[in-house]
Coordinates of C-alpha atoms in Angstrom, one line a residue:
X16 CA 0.0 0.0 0.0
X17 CA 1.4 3.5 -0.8
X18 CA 1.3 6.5 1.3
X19 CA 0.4 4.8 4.3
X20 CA 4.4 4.9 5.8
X21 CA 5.1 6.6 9.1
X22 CA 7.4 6.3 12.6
X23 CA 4.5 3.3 12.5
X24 CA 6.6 1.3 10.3
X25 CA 4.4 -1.0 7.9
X26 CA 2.1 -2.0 10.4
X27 CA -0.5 0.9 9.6
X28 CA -0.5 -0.1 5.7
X29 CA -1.5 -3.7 7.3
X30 CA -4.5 -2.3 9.6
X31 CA -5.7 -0.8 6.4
X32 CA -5.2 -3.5 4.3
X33 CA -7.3 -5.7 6.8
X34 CA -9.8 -3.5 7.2
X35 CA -9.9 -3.5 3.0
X36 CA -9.9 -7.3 3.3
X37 CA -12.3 -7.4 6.5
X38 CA -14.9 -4.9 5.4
X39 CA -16.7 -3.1 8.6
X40 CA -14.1 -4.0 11.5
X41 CA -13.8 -3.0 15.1
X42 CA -11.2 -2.0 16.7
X43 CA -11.0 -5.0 18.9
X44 CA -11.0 -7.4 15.9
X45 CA -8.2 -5.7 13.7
X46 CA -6.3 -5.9 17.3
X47 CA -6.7 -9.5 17.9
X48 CA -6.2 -10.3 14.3
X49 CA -2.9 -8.2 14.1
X50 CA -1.4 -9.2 17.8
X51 CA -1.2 -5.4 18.5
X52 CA -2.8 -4.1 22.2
X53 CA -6.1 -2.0 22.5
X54 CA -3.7 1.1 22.8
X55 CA -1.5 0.4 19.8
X56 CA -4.5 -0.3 17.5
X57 CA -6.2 2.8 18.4
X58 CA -2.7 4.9 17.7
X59 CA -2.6 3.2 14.3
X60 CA -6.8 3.8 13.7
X61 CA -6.8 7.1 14.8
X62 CA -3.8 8.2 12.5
X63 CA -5.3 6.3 9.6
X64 CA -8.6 8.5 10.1
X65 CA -6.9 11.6 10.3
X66 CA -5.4 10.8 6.9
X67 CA -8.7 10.5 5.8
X68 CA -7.9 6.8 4.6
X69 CA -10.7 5.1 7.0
X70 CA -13.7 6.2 8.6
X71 CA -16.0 5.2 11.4
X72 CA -19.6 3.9 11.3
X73 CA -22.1 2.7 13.2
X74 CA -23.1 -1.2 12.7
X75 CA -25.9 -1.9 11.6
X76 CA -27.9 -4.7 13.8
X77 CA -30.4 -7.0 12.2
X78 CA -33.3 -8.1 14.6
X79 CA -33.0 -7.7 18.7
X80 CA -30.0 -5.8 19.9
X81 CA -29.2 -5.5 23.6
X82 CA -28.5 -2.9 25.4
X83 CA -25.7 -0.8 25.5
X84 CA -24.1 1.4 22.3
X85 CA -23.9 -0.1 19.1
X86 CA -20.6 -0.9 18.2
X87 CA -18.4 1.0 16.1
X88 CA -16.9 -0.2 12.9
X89 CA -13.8 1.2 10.7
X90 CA -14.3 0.7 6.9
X91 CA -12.2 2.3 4.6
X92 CA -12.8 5.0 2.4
X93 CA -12.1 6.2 -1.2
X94 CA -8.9 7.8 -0.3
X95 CA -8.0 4.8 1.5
X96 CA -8.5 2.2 -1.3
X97 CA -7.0 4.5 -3.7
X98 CA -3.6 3.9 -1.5
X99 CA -3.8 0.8 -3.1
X100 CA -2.2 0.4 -6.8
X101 CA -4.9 0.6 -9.3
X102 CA -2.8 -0.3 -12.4
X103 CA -3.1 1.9 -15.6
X104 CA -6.5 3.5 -14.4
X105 CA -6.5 6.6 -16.3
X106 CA -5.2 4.9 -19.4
X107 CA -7.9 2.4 -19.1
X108 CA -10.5 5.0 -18.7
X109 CA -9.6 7.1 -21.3
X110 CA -9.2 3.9 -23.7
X111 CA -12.9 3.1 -22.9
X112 CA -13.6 6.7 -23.2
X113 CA -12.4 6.8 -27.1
X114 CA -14.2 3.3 -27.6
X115 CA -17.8 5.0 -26.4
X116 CA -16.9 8.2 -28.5
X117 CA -16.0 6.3 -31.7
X118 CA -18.0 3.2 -31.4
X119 CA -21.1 3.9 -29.0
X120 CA -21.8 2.0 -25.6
X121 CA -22.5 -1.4 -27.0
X122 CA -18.9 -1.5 -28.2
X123 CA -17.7 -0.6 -24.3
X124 CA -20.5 -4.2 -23.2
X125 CA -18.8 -5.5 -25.7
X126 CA -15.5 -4.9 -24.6
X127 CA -16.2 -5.7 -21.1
X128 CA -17.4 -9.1 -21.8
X129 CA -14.7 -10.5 -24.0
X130 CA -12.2 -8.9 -20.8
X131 CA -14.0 -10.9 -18.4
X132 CA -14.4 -13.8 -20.7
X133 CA -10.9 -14.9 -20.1
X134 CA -11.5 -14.7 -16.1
X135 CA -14.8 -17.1 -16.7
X136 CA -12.2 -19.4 -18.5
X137 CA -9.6 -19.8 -15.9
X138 CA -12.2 -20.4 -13.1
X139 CA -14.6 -22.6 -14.7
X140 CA -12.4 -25.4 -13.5
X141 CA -12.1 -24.3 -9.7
X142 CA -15.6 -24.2 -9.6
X143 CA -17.0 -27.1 -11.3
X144 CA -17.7 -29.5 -8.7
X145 CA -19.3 -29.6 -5.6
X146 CA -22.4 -28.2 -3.7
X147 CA -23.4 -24.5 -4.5
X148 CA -22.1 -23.3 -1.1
X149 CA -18.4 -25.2 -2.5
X150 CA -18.5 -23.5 -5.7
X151 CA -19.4 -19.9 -4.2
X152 CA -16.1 -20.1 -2.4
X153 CA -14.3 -21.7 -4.8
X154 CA -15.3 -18.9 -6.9
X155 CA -14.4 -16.2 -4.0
X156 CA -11.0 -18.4 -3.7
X157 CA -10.3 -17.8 -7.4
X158 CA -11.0 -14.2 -6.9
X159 CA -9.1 -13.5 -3.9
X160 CA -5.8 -15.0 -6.0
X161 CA -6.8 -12.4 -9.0
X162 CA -6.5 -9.4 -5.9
X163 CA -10.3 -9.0 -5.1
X164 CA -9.9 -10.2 -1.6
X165 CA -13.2 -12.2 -1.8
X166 CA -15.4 -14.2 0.7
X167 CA -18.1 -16.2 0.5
X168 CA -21.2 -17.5 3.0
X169 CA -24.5 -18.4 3.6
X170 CA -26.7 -15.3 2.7
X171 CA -29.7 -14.1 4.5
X172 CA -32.9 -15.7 4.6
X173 CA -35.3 -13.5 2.6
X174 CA -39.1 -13.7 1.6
X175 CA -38.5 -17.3 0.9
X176 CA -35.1 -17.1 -1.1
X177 CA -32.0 -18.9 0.0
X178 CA -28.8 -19.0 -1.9
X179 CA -25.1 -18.1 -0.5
X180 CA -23.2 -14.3 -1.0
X181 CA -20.3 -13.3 -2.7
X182 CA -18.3 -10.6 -1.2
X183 CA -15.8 -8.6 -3.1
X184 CA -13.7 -6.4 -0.5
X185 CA -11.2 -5.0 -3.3
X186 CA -11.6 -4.0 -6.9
X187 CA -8.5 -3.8 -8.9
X188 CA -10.9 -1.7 -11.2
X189 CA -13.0 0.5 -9.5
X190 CA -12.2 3.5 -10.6
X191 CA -12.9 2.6 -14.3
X192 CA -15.5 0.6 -13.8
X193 CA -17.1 4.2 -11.7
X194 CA -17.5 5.4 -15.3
X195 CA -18.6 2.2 -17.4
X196 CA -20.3 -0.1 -15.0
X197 CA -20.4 -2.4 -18.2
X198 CA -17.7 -4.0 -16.5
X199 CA -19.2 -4.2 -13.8
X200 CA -22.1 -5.3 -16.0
X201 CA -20.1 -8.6 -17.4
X202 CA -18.5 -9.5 -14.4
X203 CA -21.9 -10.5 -12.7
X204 CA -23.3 -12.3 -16.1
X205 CA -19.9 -14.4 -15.7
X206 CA -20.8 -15.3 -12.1
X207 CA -24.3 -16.5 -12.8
X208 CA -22.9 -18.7 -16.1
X209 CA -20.0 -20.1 -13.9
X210 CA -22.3 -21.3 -11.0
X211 CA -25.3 -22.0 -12.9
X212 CA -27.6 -20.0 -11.0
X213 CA -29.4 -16.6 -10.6
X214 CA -27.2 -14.2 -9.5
X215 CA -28.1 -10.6 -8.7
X216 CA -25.3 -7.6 -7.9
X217 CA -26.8 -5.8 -4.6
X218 CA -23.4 -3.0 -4.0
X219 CA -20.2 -2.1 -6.1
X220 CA -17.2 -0.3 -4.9
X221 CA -17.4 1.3 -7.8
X222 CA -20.4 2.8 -6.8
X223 CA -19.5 4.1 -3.9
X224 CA -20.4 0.9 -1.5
X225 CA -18.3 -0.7 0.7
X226 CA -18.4 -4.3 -0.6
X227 CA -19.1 -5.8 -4.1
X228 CA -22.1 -7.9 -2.9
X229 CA -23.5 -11.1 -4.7
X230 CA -26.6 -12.6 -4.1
X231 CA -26.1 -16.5 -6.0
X232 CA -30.3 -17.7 -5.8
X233 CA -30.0 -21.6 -4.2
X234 CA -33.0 -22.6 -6.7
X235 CA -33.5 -25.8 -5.1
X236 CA -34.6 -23.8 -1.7
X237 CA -36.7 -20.8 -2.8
X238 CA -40.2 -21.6 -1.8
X239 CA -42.8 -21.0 -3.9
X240 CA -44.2 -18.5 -2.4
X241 CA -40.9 -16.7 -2.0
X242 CA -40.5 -16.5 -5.6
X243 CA -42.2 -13.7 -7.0
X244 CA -40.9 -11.4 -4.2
X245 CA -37.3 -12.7 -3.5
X246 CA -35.4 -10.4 -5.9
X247 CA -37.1 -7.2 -4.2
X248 CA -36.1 -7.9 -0.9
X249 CA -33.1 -9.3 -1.4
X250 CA -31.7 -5.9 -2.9
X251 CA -33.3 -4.0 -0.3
X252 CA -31.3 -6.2 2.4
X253 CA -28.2 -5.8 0.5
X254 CA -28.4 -2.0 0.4
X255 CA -26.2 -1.5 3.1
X256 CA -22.8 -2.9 3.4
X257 CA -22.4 -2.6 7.3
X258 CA -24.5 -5.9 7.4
X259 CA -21.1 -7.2 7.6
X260 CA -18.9 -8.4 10.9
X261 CA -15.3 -8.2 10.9
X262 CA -15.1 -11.9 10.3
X263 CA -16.7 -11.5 7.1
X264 CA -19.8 -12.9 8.5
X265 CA -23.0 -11.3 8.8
X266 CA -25.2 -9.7 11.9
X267 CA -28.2 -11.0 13.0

């Protein structure tokens, strides 16, 4: 990570980098996960805020919470990701740019699905076999090894749907994919072909969210009567990326 070096040494570039991989964290979590102490932690959190390269929410609860203040969460921000290397960006933009002037949008779709074509290739194999919950994470495996820092679980039981979620906690791409969210676009059409399934893109980086979020539809659990209303409120679930723990898991 660039421009995250200090008296700290490398060990703030790795808090961030967690908290990149991690999605919403606390500070408690990054702690234990890093083997620093609560006061060496905060030292390192409060000098990544003040460079403006994480920021603090509030985490958002699903059903009863007890008592007491909800807990705090870091995430990181646009400034903070951008720390990261995003290889070529502006050449790539401007590329797709001049593509859009001189050949129209359908020529960028175009584009962005012979680009991810060559990703679908090289993971069809890993995720070929097994249960759908298998091939998810085989697929966030894959994905992880390609830079996206990807995890995978069960996803949240709504109006009768049931499937598994895709997490993407990096995009090597984001700022491109900011302008032309065809790639965006392709990437998800590659996902559903790969696992066979309906798949449905709730949040993007590139949008502004925290997490690239996949809903993958388990069709041999959606109940009937969960069919015709499943899609709806699974997107209205995914709005908000603070749905997610520091494990990568979710809150209930």
């Amino acid at each position: 990570m660039k421009n995250v070096r200090s008296a700290d040494g490398p060990t703030r570039g790795q808090v961030a980098r967690l908290i990149l991989e991690l999605g919403p964290s606390t500070a408690a979590t990054l702690g234990s996960r890093l083997g620093l102490t609560p006061a060496a932690i905060r030292r390192h959190l409060d000098n990544l805020l003040a460079e403006g390269l994480i920021e603090t929410r509030t985490a958002r609860a699903y059903g009863n919470r007890g008592r007491g203040r909800p807990a705090k969460v870091f995430v990181i921000t646009d400034a903070g990701r951008s720390a990261f290397e995003h290889t070529y960006d502006d050449l790539a933009t401007d590329a797709l740019r001049f593509i859009a002037e001189t050949a129209g949008p359908e020529a960028v779709s175009q584009f962005a699905r012979r680009q991810v074509a060559d990703l679908e290739r090289r993971y069809a194999p890993a995720v070929a076999h097994g249960d759908l919950a298998a091939r998810v994470q085989a697929l966030a495996g894959a994905l992880s090894a390609d830079g996206y820092a990807a995890s995978a679980g069960p996803a949240p039981a709504v109006a009768g749907s049931a499937g598994e979620q895709l997490c993407q906690h990096h995009c090597p791409v984001a700022h491109v994919a900011a302008e032309f969210p065809e790639l965006c676009e392709a990437e998800t059409e590659a996902f559903g072909r790969l696992l066979g399934t309906p798949v449905q893109r709730l949040a993007t980086i590139a949008h502004g969210d925290g997490i690239c979020t996949t809903h993958v539809t388990d069709v041999s659990r959606v109940t009937a009567a969960g069919k015709a209303s499943a899609a709806e409120s699974v997107v209205q679930q995914g709005k908000s990326t603070e749905i997610f723990t520091e494990s990568g898991g979710l809150l209930t």
